Structure formats: C-alpha cells, structure tokens
Amino acid sequence: MARDLTSGTGTRGGRLRVYLGSAPGVGKTYRMLDEARRRQERGVDVVVGYIECHGRRHTEAMLEGLEVVPRVHRSYRDAEFEEMDLDGLLARRPSVVLVDELAHTNIPGGRHAKRWQDVEEILAAGIDVITTVNIQHLESLNDVVQKITGIPQRETVPDEVVRRADQIELVDMAPQALRRRMAHGNVYKAEKVDAALSNYFRVGNLTALRELALLWVAGRVDEGLRDYRAAHRIDRVWETRERVVVALTGGPEGETLIRRAARIADRTAGGDLLAVHVSRSDGLAGASSGALAQQRLLVETLGGSYHVVVGDDIPTALLAFARAHDATQLVLGTSRRGRITRFLTGPGIGETTVDDSEDIDVHMVTHEFTGRGRLPSLGRRHSRRRTVLGYAAGLVLPWLLTAVLSQAHDSINLTTDALIFQLGVVIVALLGGAVSALLAAFIASVLLNYYFIPPVHSLTIGETNNIVSLVVFAAIALAVSTVVDHAGRLTSRAARATAEAETLSTLAGSVLRGADALPALLEKSRTAFGMRTVALLSRTGEVLAHSEAEQPDDGAPGETTEVPVGADAVLVLTGRRLPAADQRVLTAFAAHVGAALERDRLAVVAAEVEPIKAADRMRTALLAAVSHDLRTPLAAALASVGSLRSPDVEFSPEDQAELLATADESLVKLTRLVDNLLDMSRLQAGALTLHLTETHLDEILPRALDSLPDPYAPIQPLDLTVDIGEGAPPVLADPPLLERVLANVITNALRHNAPGAPVLVTASHHADLVEIRVIDRGPGIAPEDRDSVFLPFQRLGDTDNTTGVGLGLALSRGLAEAMGGSLEVEDTPGGGTTMLLTLPAARPTAPPADHPGEGPEA
C-alpha cells in the first residue's frame, strides 16, 4: 500500500522524495529503483549514489541499466569500508540521485557524520534526491520502537528532515506477507531467516510498526491539509474525521462533560477528543486550578489532549479553536447561572456559541449544577474591617467635606465643590468598594443640593442648569466609583494570581525533583499557607508524611482544614482559617500531593516486585538448566552404565570402551556443572577460599586450553592465536581459578566467533596491572546488553539451553573480582567482542620505552 504526499514546499534547490517503510524488507529500495527507471525512460539524468541490495536478486536486477557512481573507500580501525562519493556526485551533477538508507552513519573521514547531511548538501546544489528510510529510524519514535521490539536503533534521522520532503510515499506490507517474503529468502539469507522471524519480525512487532508508520504519515497528511486550507483561506470545516472539542470552565460539571464528549468521540473509529479551557487575557479567570488539573488528568486518561487558549470573548475563542483544529462537534455544559442572572445579563456563552457555530455541531449537556448560580457580585469582597470602614467613610466623609467647604464658600464656586465631593466618592470606593461608594455618592448629591446649589438650605433647585449639574455629578460619581472598584478588584486579583502562579511553579519544581517530592510538597504547602503543621494521613489515621514549623506551639487553638487526596488519603492543615481563595490553591496542592504519593507507592511496589522478579528469573533459568544440563549428562551416564550391566547383551571390547567413554564424558560434564554451581553459590555467600600466588600466564594458558570442553578441545591451530608478549610480569592470582576464568572466556569467544577467523589472546601490562584480551570476530554485544551477559543463567536472550546454563561469564567475572581484578566487555575494532581480563601484577614493572603498554588491536 502506498501513500503519496505532495507538500509543495520547495524551499531548497533540489526536491526530496522519501520512500518510508514500516519495516525492513517491505520493498522501499525496489520501489525507488522502479521510480528511477521510469524517470530514465522519460529522458531524466538519473544516477545511483548509494544502493544497498543486501543480496536480494530482484533488487539487484533493477540496477541494470542505471549509472552507478563509484563509491569511495575509507579505512577505519584496520578495516576497509565503502561510502557514497559526495564530491563525485556534486561534480557529476545529475538531475536525480538515488541514496539508500537515509539514517546511515558515515565512516569517519568525510565532511558529514550522517548520510542525511550529505543529502542536504546535494539538495542545496539543486539536485533532486530519492531516498529511503524505515519508520524505526525516525528520531521521535526511537524509544517507542525500542519498547516494542526490544532492540535499540542507533542510527536515527531527525523527523524534520523527512517532514520537509516534497513527497513522502509509504511503502507498506501486511505482516503475514512480509514474513512470507522472508521465509522465501527474499529479505535475508537463509541462515538468518529463523532468528529474524522469531525476534524482530514477529507478527506483533510488525503490526505495531505498521501502525506507527500509518499514524506518522496520517499526521503528515493532516499537516498538509491544514497548510492547504490556510493557503487557500478555507474556513469551513472539512469533516475528514470526527474531532470533538469539550469546553471546560474549571467548574464541577467538567468531568461530566469530558465523559460525554469521550463517548461521542468513541462512536467513530479514529475520533479525536480535545479539551479546551479559555483563560482571560488578563490572566484573572476565576477557574479552579485544582479542578482543571484533575480534569486534564481525566482527559489524558481517556486518550484526549488538553489545551488552554486566551480570549476575553469566550464563544469566539471556542469557535476559533474548534475551526483551527477542524473540529466537527463542540460540547458545552448548560449555564450554571440562575434565571434572574440570565435575565439581567442576557444570552450566555452557550446561546452565543450555538448562534455562531455555523457548520460545527454544538451539544448542550445538562448536569446537576445547571441553574445553581448566584446573582453577580456588586463589589469586591473585603475583610469585615475594610467593609465597616467603607460604610463609615461613605456616611461621614460627605458631612466632613460639607463642613470644610461651607467655611470656604465665598472663595470657591459650585464646580469646585462638585469636584471635591467627587474626590471623596473615589476615596470611599478605594476604601470600601462600590456599595459604600454608591452610598457616599447619594449622600454627597443631597448635601451638594442642600448647601451649595441656590436656593441653599433647600432641596429645591431654582435653575435648570443646576439640575443638569447635579444629575451629571451623580452619574459621574456612580461611574467613577464602579470603575475604581473594578480596577481595585483587578489589581487585587492580579497580585493574587501572580502569587498563586509563583507558588504553583515552585510546587511543580518540587514534584519534578523526584524522591523527596512528598516532603517538599508538604513543607511548601505549610509555608505557603502559613500553617503550623501539615500532615498527610491515610483513611485509617496513619501518618504518611508530616511537616511542622520550627517555632514552638504557643498553645493557641488552631483551625483545622482537611482536603481529600485521592480515595485513600487526606491532607490535614492546622493553623489559621483559610479563606475560600486559598482553598482553591490548596486543591491544586492536594492534586500534586496525590500524584507524588501515587508515584512513591508505585516505586515501593516496583522495589518489592523486583527481587521477586529476579528470583523468578533465577528459578526459571535454574529449572531450565536442571532440565537439560543436569539431566542430559546424567541420563547418558546412566544409559551407558545400565547397558554395560545388562546381562542380555554381549558387547565387544570396542563397544564397551565407547560406552565407558560416554559415561566418563557425561560424568565430567556433570562434575563441571556442579562445580560451577557450587562456586557461584560460594561467591554469592562470600565463602570462596582463595590462595593468591605468583602465577605465570605462559604456564596457565596451556592448561586452560587443555581444559576446554567439547567440541573445542583439543584446540585447533587455526581456531586460536596466542600472543602474550615478552616480558609480561606474572599475575597475583589463584592458579586453578585463573585457569577456569580463561577457559570460560576462551570457550565463549570460540562459540560466538565468525567462521574462518581465529580467536586472538593477547596480554600487556601497565605498571601494576596485567591486561589479558580475548578477541573474537563475532556479532558483538550492544553496550546496553554488556552487563546482562554476566548475569547467572543468562546467554543474551538465547533460548537454547544445549550450549550450557550461562554460568561461565558470570562465574568468571566473580572469580576475577575475588582475585582483585575485573572482567569487562569492549568492542573489537572492525566488529566482534573483546573480553578484557585485568589482574594485579605480582611484580609491578614499568613498560619498555618503545612499547606503549597497549595490546595489539585485532
């Protein structure tokens, strides 16, 4: 299956076409070569920059007739490699270049470390490039692929490089079809097919990789569609798939709306759930941050995404967000405002959104909080002391101003009197809010009329313009008091919002700190809210965590505030009484405390489970070992001895000798296995007795080679090369144990070595250390797997127990460390594994002046 994507970006000189594969072997290179042949038939100048056929005959046949630019040869660590000739391609300057394996890492010596960087230079020169890459090599999916397949991908390409391609074609194949191709030998050589089918190319792995590829390309298609609509100014929704947007206010109805929207999205395959909260541009929305945090967690649990947009006109912001994400449905909750409030304030958010929604379906969801709102507040909520002072000032200040202005009546006019009264109203508004300012404005209007507007000492107004002046004064007083009160409210809320933001930012930092998150959260909550103590209690009363002020308790009774933390715990604060605004922030604290508590619980569970898992792995491995490595030689020995003792059969001397040899060989294997198990148990118990003495390698190595197990004994000259060097000092070791270590390590190297390449054993010294290297040319060991090969009963994922129980390397490392040395794994230059055994020298000496102290490289 193929997906062809054309973005038309064209920002570089050349155009890039990418064949994206869901897995190796789906036919990317074949499709690339097929495209090249079609272009060549149309007269386009096409050359092959680099193609890797991997021995696939059908792919090699597609190369016939295409010009191939010769590769360059580079030496690296005594080995020769071939790479794409970048300079040759730029000098040849064709119209189109074929470059396979975009994520490839170049051999050192060229201009760029990665092949995709070579491609960027070719594109910059105005040359079109056709290339291939597998989904597992995209940088953003690297960790996901490793979790699926268990195999890390060391060669990656940035997603943006592929995203910028002018065309992306997905080369897809069903998992069963790909496995059939492999079984027929069309992907890997015959000797690799069985291992590949049982590991990387399992049906589950291929299905997951295929889904990753389809989703990645679908996202790219979605980007292209959005770019197209933006470029052509298409505002209407294209219902390519259902996208459901749910609007959240932070109110208690949020969870009901989220679940309702999730059910709507689930009715269609591939439906998306998006939750959005509209925050005011001044940052002073009264939504509960704690409730929004819990609702965000619920959205993400249901597979949706959470978004925050800024806007003062909520219906406009909601619809703009929905159209930007090509949403098909919008879910809103019915209003929590009461009927009186709706009558006074007019249409609400829901009604306005429905009127302006056009082609977006709007769902108005009822909930238990519908119509439970209150009348809008007329002013700020002040402390009781501020409220009393405000009313007192509203009653007293106009009389004081009247007394002062009456004394200066001859020197000032009516306009000045009105302005001074206006100033008094503003002062009252700042002190006590809008209600007390309205009271002051009413009293000031009466006093201004009675004492300063002719005829004075009478409420009668003689001139029409004075009536107008008094009405204007009252209107200005009302307007100014309202504006001043609103400005004060915004200032107060802005200061509080800043403080809350700083507190929650510090809180998030505490959560991210890791192991000490819970104590840090309790201490932060205690100091942030000025409490004496903060305790996290389980529902049974057990103290899970605690924070207390350093100052001694003064004995004064304190208020206790409790906030639930999940279903199993409660946060208890003792100290001052918390106002409602602080309780809102405290809810956010509780949500973070719950997250930290859950993480600590999961860590404890994981720590408790890990020893059980390790013991279970050990038990399983031991049972597997006993099932074969103990039973097989024991059964062979019993069968041989039983046959010899059978009175019914007459054996010739040759048959008797063969049966005795079989019994002897089986008992030797059994003895060796029991010795290894006993030595490993002694090592783990710390009960191994050592006899360290001066030991010469040239004496130990022949004995170690003689003790190699079948089929490696006797060792053949073509299988092993020994170069321990001249002048190597003796080591301080236990000779029998060192013999076993060397025998185990050499056996492991012979088992995994490449056919026809000898294993190399070298020795070198550095002052007081002797380094023994056992070098093979096998497949090598990945860095992340190097520690696991030294675990007991571990053969690097090998499920075949006919080669032993996997104690050799584990025992060897334990014995080396017991003798004061170490056993580590290194890469063999050019491919393979080097086992590095380091032991203390018995007689430290300095290396010769002309010898760097390093063993020869293989």
XYZ file of C-alpha atoms in Angstrom, residues 391-729:
339
model
C -19.571 52.310 55.073
C -18.387 54.640 57.840
C -16.470 56.742 55.336
C -19.475 56.797 52.996
C -21.622 58.162 55.819
C -19.110 60.547 57.437
C -16.824 61.854 54.684
C -19.529 63.779 52.748
C -20.512 65.623 56.006
C -16.874 66.483 56.747
C -16.417 67.839 53.240
C -19.601 69.846 53.606
C -18.310 71.428 56.816
C -14.966 72.338 55.239
C -16.469 73.696 52.027
C -19.053 75.774 53.914
C -16.222 77.717 55.577
C -14.657 78.457 52.188
C -17.918 79.050 50.353
C -17.080 82.654 49.452
C -13.737 81.762 47.793
C -14.723 78.741 45.641
C -17.570 78.117 43.205
C -20.067 75.308 42.662
C -17.858 73.472 40.150
C -15.053 73.169 42.658
C -17.484 71.960 45.320
C -18.735 69.219 42.999
C -15.188 68.092 42.114
C -14.166 67.861 45.784
C -17.258 65.795 46.556
C -16.345 63.629 43.550
C -12.867 63.069 45.039
C -14.457 61.970 48.285
C -16.574 59.379 46.451
C -13.420 57.993 44.780
C -11.689 57.706 48.189
C -14.651 55.802 49.589
C -14.634 53.481 46.539
C -10.969 52.659 47.082
C -11.526 52.037 50.755
C -14.759 50.057 50.872
C -15.796 49.161 47.351
C -18.678 50.057 45.060
C -21.573 49.722 47.521
C -20.116 52.138 50.064
C -19.160 54.495 47.199
C -22.769 54.470 45.937
C -23.911 55.384 49.446
C -21.371 58.234 49.556
C -22.443 59.441 46.106
C -26.104 59.574 47.172
C -25.338 61.497 50.399
C -22.953 63.841 48.558
C -25.621 64.608 45.939
C -28.154 65.530 48.628
C -25.649 67.676 50.587
C -24.456 69.417 47.423
C -28.032 70.294 46.547
C -28.973 71.424 50.060
C -25.916 73.501 50.979
C -24.359 74.696 47.719
C -26.964 74.892 44.942
C -29.227 78.005 45.111
C -31.579 78.315 46.826
C -29.355 76.965 49.638
C -30.747 75.146 52.717
C -33.445 73.816 50.485
C -33.793 70.745 48.284
C -35.485 72.900 45.684
C -33.345 73.757 42.647
C -34.025 77.087 41.082
C -32.140 76.829 37.789
C -32.324 74.160 35.143
C -28.569 74.072 34.592
C -28.059 73.300 38.277
C -30.404 70.315 37.903
C -28.268 69.125 34.988
C -25.098 69.648 37.037
C -26.453 67.604 39.937
C -27.554 64.754 37.654
C -24.172 64.756 35.900
C -22.426 64.747 39.276
C -24.442 61.735 40.435
C -23.824 59.850 37.173
C -20.101 60.579 37.260
C -19.923 59.569 40.911
C -21.633 56.264 40.149
C -19.451 55.590 37.092
C -16.198 56.552 38.787
C -16.946 54.522 41.900
C -17.729 51.474 39.743
C -14.578 51.875 37.647
C -12.373 52.446 40.686
C -13.842 49.414 42.424
C -13.347 47.276 39.303
C -9.750 48.463 38.945
C -9.092 47.662 42.566
C -10.613 44.235 42.106
C -8.400 43.557 39.078
C -5.311 44.728 40.944
C -6.089 42.521 43.890
C -6.778 39.506 41.711
C -3.668 40.167 39.603
C -1.496 40.211 42.701
C -3.114 37.040 43.938
C -2.818 35.365 40.530
C 0.888 36.219 40.446
C 1.382 34.794 43.911
C -0.560 31.656 43.000
C 1.429 31.231 39.788
C 4.729 31.551 41.644
C 3.532 29.110 44.305
C 2.333 26.554 41.770
C 5.536 26.955 39.749
C 7.570 26.163 42.848
C 5.178 23.310 43.536
C 5.770 21.835 40.075
C 9.505 22.059 40.665
C 9.093 20.166 43.918
C 7.198 17.400 42.147
C 9.875 17.082 39.485
C 12.678 16.742 41.999
C 11.948 13.066 42.408
C 12.471 11.034 45.545
C 11.945 13.894 48.028
C 8.873 15.307 46.300
C 6.349 14.429 49.034
C 8.197 16.029 51.990
C 8.988 19.057 49.829
C 5.326 19.443 48.870
C 4.155 19.308 52.492
C 6.793 21.802 53.604
C 5.892 24.109 50.715
C 2.178 23.925 51.490
C 2.834 24.649 55.190
C 4.935 27.730 54.443
C 2.762 28.941 51.550
C -0.411 28.990 53.640
C 1.229 29.994 56.936
C 0.114 26.898 58.841
C 1.647 25.377 61.971
C 1.507 21.765 60.833
C 0.666 19.853 57.683
C 0.149 16.104 57.763
C -0.771 13.550 55.133
C -2.946 10.884 56.731
C -4.357 7.659 55.401
C -8.063 6.968 55.807
C -7.166 4.711 58.736
C -5.365 7.553 60.541
C -1.791 6.502 59.729
C 0.621 9.442 59.290
C 2.164 9.070 55.822
C 4.157 12.325 55.883
C 4.397 15.338 58.179
C 5.736 18.896 58.244
C 5.831 21.153 61.322
C 7.018 24.707 61.974
C 10.278 25.093 63.890
C 8.755 27.621 66.328
C 7.237 26.065 69.459
C 3.459 25.828 69.621
C 2.052 28.784 71.608
C -0.863 26.640 72.783
C -3.457 28.739 70.973
C -6.213 26.703 69.326
C -5.942 26.499 65.569
C -8.351 25.883 62.748
C -8.088 22.506 61.006
C -8.548 22.258 57.240
C -8.898 18.905 55.514
C -8.560 18.264 51.794
C -9.032 14.781 50.303
C -6.040 13.374 48.419
C -7.354 10.681 46.133
C -9.533 7.967 47.631
C -7.154 6.744 50.327
C -5.604 9.805 51.987
C -6.388 13.255 53.354
C -4.260 16.379 53.747
C -4.729 17.988 57.185
C -3.522 21.560 57.836
C -3.574 23.117 61.316
C -3.249 26.846 61.918
C -5.156 29.829 60.635
C -8.536 29.756 58.950
C -8.129 29.567 55.199
C -10.254 31.856 53.011
C -12.058 30.424 50.008
C -9.439 31.720 47.553
C -6.669 29.866 49.399
C -8.774 26.727 49.453
C -8.800 26.816 45.660
C -4.988 26.807 45.509
C -4.883 24.190 48.242
C -6.904 21.893 45.990
C -4.136 22.135 43.387
C -1.593 21.322 46.079
C -3.627 18.282 47.051
C -3.691 17.071 43.446
C 0.107 17.276 43.243
C 0.467 15.610 46.638
C -1.740 12.793 45.380
C 0.456 12.402 42.294
C 3.621 12.320 44.420
C 2.031 9.834 46.832
C 0.999 7.567 43.981
C 4.475 7.733 42.497
C 6.029 6.806 45.855
C 3.625 3.886 46.161
C 4.472 2.675 42.676
C 8.186 2.967 43.473
C 7.707 0.884 46.619
C 5.704 -1.715 44.718
C 8.336 -1.818 41.986
C 11.103 -2.218 44.573
C 9.196 -5.041 46.231
C 8.451 -6.762 42.945
C 11.973 -6.529 41.520
C 13.577 -9.080 43.908
C 10.652 -11.399 43.263
C 11.110 -10.989 39.522
C 14.855 -11.578 39.853
C 14.251 -14.670 41.969
C 11.659 -15.888 39.496
C 14.062 -15.383 36.598
C 16.761 -17.224 38.529
C 14.351 -20.030 39.416
C 13.161 -20.344 35.813
C 16.720 -20.357 34.498
C 17.828 -22.883 37.095
C 14.923 -25.175 36.247
C 15.807 -24.900 32.567
C 19.412 -25.723 33.425
C 18.457 -28.693 35.556
C 16.042 -29.864 32.861
C 18.842 -30.252 30.372
C 22.379 -29.640 31.598
C 21.980 -31.853 34.647
C 19.566 -34.372 33.207
C 21.286 -34.926 29.854
C 24.756 -35.999 31.086
C 23.186 -37.892 33.967
C 20.862 -39.757 31.598
C 23.747 -40.515 29.216
C 25.906 -41.871 32.049
C 23.061 -43.975 33.437
C 22.264 -45.363 29.997
C 25.902 -46.290 29.376
C 26.375 -47.939 32.765
C 22.990 -49.675 32.511
C 23.891 -51.067 29.118
C 27.216 -52.405 30.425
C 25.484 -54.090 33.338
C 22.756 -55.628 31.193
C 23.128 -59.448 31.172
C 21.090 -59.766 27.963
C 23.573 -58.097 25.606
C 27.122 -59.112 24.750
C 29.278 -56.043 23.955
C 32.515 -56.185 22.062
C 35.588 -54.614 23.678
C 35.222 -51.628 21.300
C 31.558 -51.115 22.290
C 32.442 -51.414 25.960
C 35.178 -48.805 25.544
C 32.756 -46.452 23.727
C 30.107 -46.834 26.449
C 32.685 -46.245 29.170
C 33.948 -43.169 27.313
C 30.374 -41.852 27.018
C 29.772 -42.385 30.733
C 33.096 -40.755 31.589
C 32.417 -37.753 29.345
C 28.911 -37.289 30.776
C 30.162 -37.501 34.356
C 32.905 -34.942 33.570
C 30.255 -32.547 32.210
C 28.114 -33.142 35.245
C 31.061 -32.557 37.578
C 31.959 -29.325 35.788
C 28.386 -28.046 36.023
C 28.082 -28.925 39.721
C 31.445 -27.248 40.381
C 30.247 -24.088 38.634
C 27.002 -24.061 40.614
C 28.839 -24.600 43.888
C 31.429 -21.923 43.089
C 28.695 -19.437 42.160
C 26.896 -20.140 45.435
C 30.177 -19.715 47.354
C 30.829 -16.428 45.566
C 27.371 -15.090 46.397
C 27.761 -16.239 50.002
C 31.297 -14.805 50.304
C 32.672 -18.216 51.320
C 35.154 -18.833 48.466
C 38.694 -19.548 49.744
C 41.495 -18.036 47.640
C 45.194 -18.907 47.514
C 46.760 -15.959 45.694
C 50.264 -16.593 44.452
C 52.652 -15.526 41.716
C 51.244 -17.042 38.517
C 52.833 -17.031 35.047
C 50.491 -16.705 32.087
C 52.621 -18.894 29.832
C 52.036 -21.746 32.296
C 48.320 -21.157 32.881
C 47.201 -20.651 29.261
C 48.189 -24.140 28.010
C 46.383 -25.749 30.940
C 43.318 -23.590 30.273
C 43.318 -24.641 26.607
C 43.614 -28.289 27.585
C 40.535 -27.959 29.833
C 38.262 -26.549 27.111
C 35.023 -28.539 26.801
C 33.940 -30.382 23.685
C 33.725 -29.549 20.821
C 36.560 -27.034 21.295
C 39.107 -29.495 22.755
C 41.641 -30.246 21.531
C 42.062 -26.687 20.228
C 42.968 -26.373 16.552
C 45.797 -24.021 15.495
C 43.514 -22.227 13.035
C 40.954 -21.513 15.758
C 43.187 -19.667 18.244
C 46.192 -17.346 18.166
C 48.073 -16.648 21.419
C 50.331 -13.619 21.794
C 51.064 -12.906 25.431
C 54.130 -10.814 24.624
C 57.575 -10.921 26.091
C 58.377 -9.545 29.492
C 54.835 -9.680 30.784
C 55.110 -9.948 34.574
